[in-house]
mmCIF file of C-alpha atoms in Angstrom:
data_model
loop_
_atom_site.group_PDB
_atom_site.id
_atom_site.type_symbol
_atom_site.label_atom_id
_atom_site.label_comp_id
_atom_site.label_asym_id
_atom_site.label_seq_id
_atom_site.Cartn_x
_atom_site.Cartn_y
_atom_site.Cartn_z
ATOM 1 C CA UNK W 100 3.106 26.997 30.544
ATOM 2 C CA UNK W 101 2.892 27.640 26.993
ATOM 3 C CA UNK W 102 1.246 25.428 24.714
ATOM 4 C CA UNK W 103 3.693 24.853 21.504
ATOM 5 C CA UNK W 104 2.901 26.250 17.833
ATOM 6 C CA UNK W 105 3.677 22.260 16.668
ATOM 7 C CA UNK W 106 0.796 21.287 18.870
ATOM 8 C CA UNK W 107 -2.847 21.897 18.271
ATOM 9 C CA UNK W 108 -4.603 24.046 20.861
ATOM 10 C CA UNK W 109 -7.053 21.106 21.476
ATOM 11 C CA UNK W 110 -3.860 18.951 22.677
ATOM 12 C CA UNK W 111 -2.583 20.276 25.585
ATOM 13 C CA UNK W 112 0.463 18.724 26.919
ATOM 14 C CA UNK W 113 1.403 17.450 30.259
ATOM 15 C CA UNK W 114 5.392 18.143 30.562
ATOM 16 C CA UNK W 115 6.619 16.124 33.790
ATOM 17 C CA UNK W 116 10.194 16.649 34.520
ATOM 18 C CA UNK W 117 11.824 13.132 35.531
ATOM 19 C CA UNK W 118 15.630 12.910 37.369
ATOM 20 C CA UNK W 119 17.768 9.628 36.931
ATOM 21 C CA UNK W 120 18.945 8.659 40.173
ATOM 22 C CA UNK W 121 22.617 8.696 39.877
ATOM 23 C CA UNK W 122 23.748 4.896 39.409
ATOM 24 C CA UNK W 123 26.620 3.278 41.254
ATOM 25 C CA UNK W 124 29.165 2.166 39.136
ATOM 26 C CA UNK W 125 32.041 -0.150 39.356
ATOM 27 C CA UNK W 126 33.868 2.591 41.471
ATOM 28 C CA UNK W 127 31.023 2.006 44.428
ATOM 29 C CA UNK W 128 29.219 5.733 43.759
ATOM 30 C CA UNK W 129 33.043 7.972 43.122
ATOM 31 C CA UNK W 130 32.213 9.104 40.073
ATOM 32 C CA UNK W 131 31.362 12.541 39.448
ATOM 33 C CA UNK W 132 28.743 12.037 37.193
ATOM 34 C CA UNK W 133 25.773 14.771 37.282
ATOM 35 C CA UNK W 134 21.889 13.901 37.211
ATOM 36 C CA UNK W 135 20.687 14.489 33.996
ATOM 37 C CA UNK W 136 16.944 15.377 33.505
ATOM 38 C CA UNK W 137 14.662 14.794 31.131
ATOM 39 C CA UNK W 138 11.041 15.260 30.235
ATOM 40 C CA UNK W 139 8.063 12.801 29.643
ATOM 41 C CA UNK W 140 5.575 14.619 27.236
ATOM 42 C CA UNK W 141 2.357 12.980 27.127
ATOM 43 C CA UNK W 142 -0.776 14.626 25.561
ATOM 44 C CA UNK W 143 -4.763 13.849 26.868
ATOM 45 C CA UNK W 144 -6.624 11.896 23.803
ATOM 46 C CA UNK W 145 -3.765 11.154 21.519
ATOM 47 C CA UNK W 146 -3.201 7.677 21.830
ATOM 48 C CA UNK W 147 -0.901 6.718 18.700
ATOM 49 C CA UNK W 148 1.446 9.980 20.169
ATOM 50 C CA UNK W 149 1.623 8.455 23.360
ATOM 51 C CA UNK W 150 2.490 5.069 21.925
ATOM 52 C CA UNK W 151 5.343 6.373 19.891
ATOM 53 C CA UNK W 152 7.726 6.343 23.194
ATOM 54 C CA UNK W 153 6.594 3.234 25.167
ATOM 55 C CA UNK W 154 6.448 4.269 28.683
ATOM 56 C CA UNK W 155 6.085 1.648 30.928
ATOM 57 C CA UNK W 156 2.745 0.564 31.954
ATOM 58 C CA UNK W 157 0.739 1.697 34.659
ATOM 59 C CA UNK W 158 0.319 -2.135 35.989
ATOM 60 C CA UNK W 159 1.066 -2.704 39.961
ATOM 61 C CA UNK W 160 2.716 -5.579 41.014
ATOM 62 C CA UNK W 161 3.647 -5.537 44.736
ATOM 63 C CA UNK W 162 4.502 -9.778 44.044
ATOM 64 C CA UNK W 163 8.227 -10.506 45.084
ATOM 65 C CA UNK W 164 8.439 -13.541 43.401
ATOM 66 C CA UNK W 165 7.426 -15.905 40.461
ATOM 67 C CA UNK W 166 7.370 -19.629 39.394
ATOM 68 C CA UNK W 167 10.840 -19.153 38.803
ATOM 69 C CA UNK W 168 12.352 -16.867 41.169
ATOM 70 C CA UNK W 169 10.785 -18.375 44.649
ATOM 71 C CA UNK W 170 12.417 -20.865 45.240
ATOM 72 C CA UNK W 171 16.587 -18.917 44.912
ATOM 73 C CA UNK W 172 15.153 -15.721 45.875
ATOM 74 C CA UNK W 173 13.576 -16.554 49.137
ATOM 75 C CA UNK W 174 16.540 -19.001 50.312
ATOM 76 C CA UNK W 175 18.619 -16.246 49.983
ATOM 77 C CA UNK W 176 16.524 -13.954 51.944
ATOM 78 C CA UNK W 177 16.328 -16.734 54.260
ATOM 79 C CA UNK W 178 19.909 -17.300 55.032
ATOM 80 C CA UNK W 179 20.276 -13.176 55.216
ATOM 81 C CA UNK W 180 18.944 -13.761 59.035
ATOM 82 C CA UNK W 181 21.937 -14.511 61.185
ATOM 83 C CA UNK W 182 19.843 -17.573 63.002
ATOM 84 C CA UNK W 183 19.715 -19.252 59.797
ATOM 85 C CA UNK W 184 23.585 -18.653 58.517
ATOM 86 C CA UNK W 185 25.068 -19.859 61.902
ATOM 87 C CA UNK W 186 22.680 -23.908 61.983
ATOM 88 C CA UNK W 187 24.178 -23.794 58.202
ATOM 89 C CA UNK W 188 27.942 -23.340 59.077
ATOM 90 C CA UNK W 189 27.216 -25.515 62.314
ATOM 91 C CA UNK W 190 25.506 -28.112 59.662
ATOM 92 C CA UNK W 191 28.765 -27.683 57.333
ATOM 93 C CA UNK W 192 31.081 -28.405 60.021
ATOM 94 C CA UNK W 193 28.723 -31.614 61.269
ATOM 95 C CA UNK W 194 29.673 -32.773 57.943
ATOM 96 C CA UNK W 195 33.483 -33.121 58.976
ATOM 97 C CA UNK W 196 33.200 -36.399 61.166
ATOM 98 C CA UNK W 197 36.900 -35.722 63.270
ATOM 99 C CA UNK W 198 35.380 -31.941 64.427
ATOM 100 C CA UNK W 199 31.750 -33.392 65.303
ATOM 101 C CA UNK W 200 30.926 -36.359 67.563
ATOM 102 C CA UNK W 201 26.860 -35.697 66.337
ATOM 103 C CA UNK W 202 25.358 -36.358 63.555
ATOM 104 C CA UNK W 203 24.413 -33.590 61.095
ATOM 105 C CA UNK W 204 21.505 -34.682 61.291
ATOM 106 C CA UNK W 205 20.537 -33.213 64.704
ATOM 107 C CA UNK W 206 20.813 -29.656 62.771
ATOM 108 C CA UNK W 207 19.366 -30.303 59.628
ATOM 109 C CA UNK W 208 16.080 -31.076 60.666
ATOM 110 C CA UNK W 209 15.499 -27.676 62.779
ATOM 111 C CA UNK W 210 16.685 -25.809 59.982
ATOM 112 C CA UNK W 211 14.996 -27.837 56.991
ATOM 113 C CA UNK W 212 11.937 -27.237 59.353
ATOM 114 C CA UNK W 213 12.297 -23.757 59.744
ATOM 115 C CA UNK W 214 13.164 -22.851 56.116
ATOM 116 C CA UNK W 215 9.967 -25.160 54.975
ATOM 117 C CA UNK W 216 7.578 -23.085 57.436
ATOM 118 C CA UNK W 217 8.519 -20.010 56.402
ATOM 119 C CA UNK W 218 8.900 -20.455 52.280
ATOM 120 C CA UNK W 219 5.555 -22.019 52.759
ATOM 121 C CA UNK W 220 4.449 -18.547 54.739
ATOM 122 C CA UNK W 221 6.229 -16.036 51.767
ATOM 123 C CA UNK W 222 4.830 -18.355 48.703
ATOM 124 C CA UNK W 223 0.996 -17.911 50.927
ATOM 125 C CA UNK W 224 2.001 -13.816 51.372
ATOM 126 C CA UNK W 225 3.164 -13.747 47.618
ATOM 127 C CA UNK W 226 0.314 -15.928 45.904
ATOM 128 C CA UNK W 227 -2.356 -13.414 47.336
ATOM 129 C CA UNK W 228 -0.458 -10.473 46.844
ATOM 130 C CA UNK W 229 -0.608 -12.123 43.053
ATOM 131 C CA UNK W 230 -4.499 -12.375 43.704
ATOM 132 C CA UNK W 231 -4.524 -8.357 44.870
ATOM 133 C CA UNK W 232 -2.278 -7.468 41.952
ATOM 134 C CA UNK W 233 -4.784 -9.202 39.206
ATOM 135 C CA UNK W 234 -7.944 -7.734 41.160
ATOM 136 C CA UNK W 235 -6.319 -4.176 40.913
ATOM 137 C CA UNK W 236 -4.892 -4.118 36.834
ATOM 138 C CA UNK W 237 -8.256 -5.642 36.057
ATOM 139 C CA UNK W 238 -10.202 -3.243 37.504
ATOM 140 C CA UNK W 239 -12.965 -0.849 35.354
ATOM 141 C CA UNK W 240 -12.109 2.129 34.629
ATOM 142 C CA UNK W 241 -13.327 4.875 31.955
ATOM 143 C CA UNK W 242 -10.938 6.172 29.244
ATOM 144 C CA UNK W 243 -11.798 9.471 27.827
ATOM 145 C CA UNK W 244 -11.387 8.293 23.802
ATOM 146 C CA UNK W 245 -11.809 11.315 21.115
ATOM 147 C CA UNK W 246 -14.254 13.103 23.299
ATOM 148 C CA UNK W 247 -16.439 10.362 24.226
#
């Protein structure tokens, strides 16, 4: 590769070719759209350059959840098992009293229990994965700075 007149000799860039996935659209994937390509220039010790196009960071987060998100997010994972769909139609149709001669409230407390153990299990999993994110993007590391 060939460094550009534009660019000083003591900046060399780093060209990396990116792809966009192609994205499904309303018409579930049809259309005939091509990949288009693009490049990412980035040059060693010029920070204001690199700043100029806001790339995104370089911070991990392996977290599934926040404050926010938990408590929709992991229900719905929840109820993706087929265990946990079938005791919620069998709770829905407790609720009609001329279809069910039990209470519904024979069902709802196995599944209440079972959804409480494990959203208590994914919040444990996701608050240290929160811990192991922090630990990692806080890290030391040395930056090479205008030749220093």
């Amino acid at each position: 590769m060939t460094v550009p007149k534009e660019i000083p000799e003591k900046w060399f860039p780093i060209v990396l070719p990116l792809q966009r996935k192609k994205q499904k659209g309303l018409d579930g994937g049809k259309s005939k759209k091509k990949r288009t390509e693009e490049e990412r220039r980035v040059r060693a010790n010029d920070r204001e350059y690199n700043e100029k196009f806001q790339y995104a960071s370089n911070c991990i987060m392996t977290s599934k959840y926040n404050i926010i998100t938990f408590l929709p997010v992991n229900l719905f994972e929840q109820f993706q098992e087929v265990a946990n769909t079938y005791f919620l139609f069998l709770l829905i149709l407790q609720l009609i009293p001329q279809i069910s001669s039990l209470s519904w409230f024979t069902t709802i407390v196995p599944l209440a229990l079972v959804l409480s153990i494990t959203a208590v299990k994914d919040a444990t999993d996701d608050y240290f994965r929160h811990k192991s994110d922090n630990q990692v993007n806080n890290r030391q590391s040395q930056v090479l700075i205008r030749g220093s």
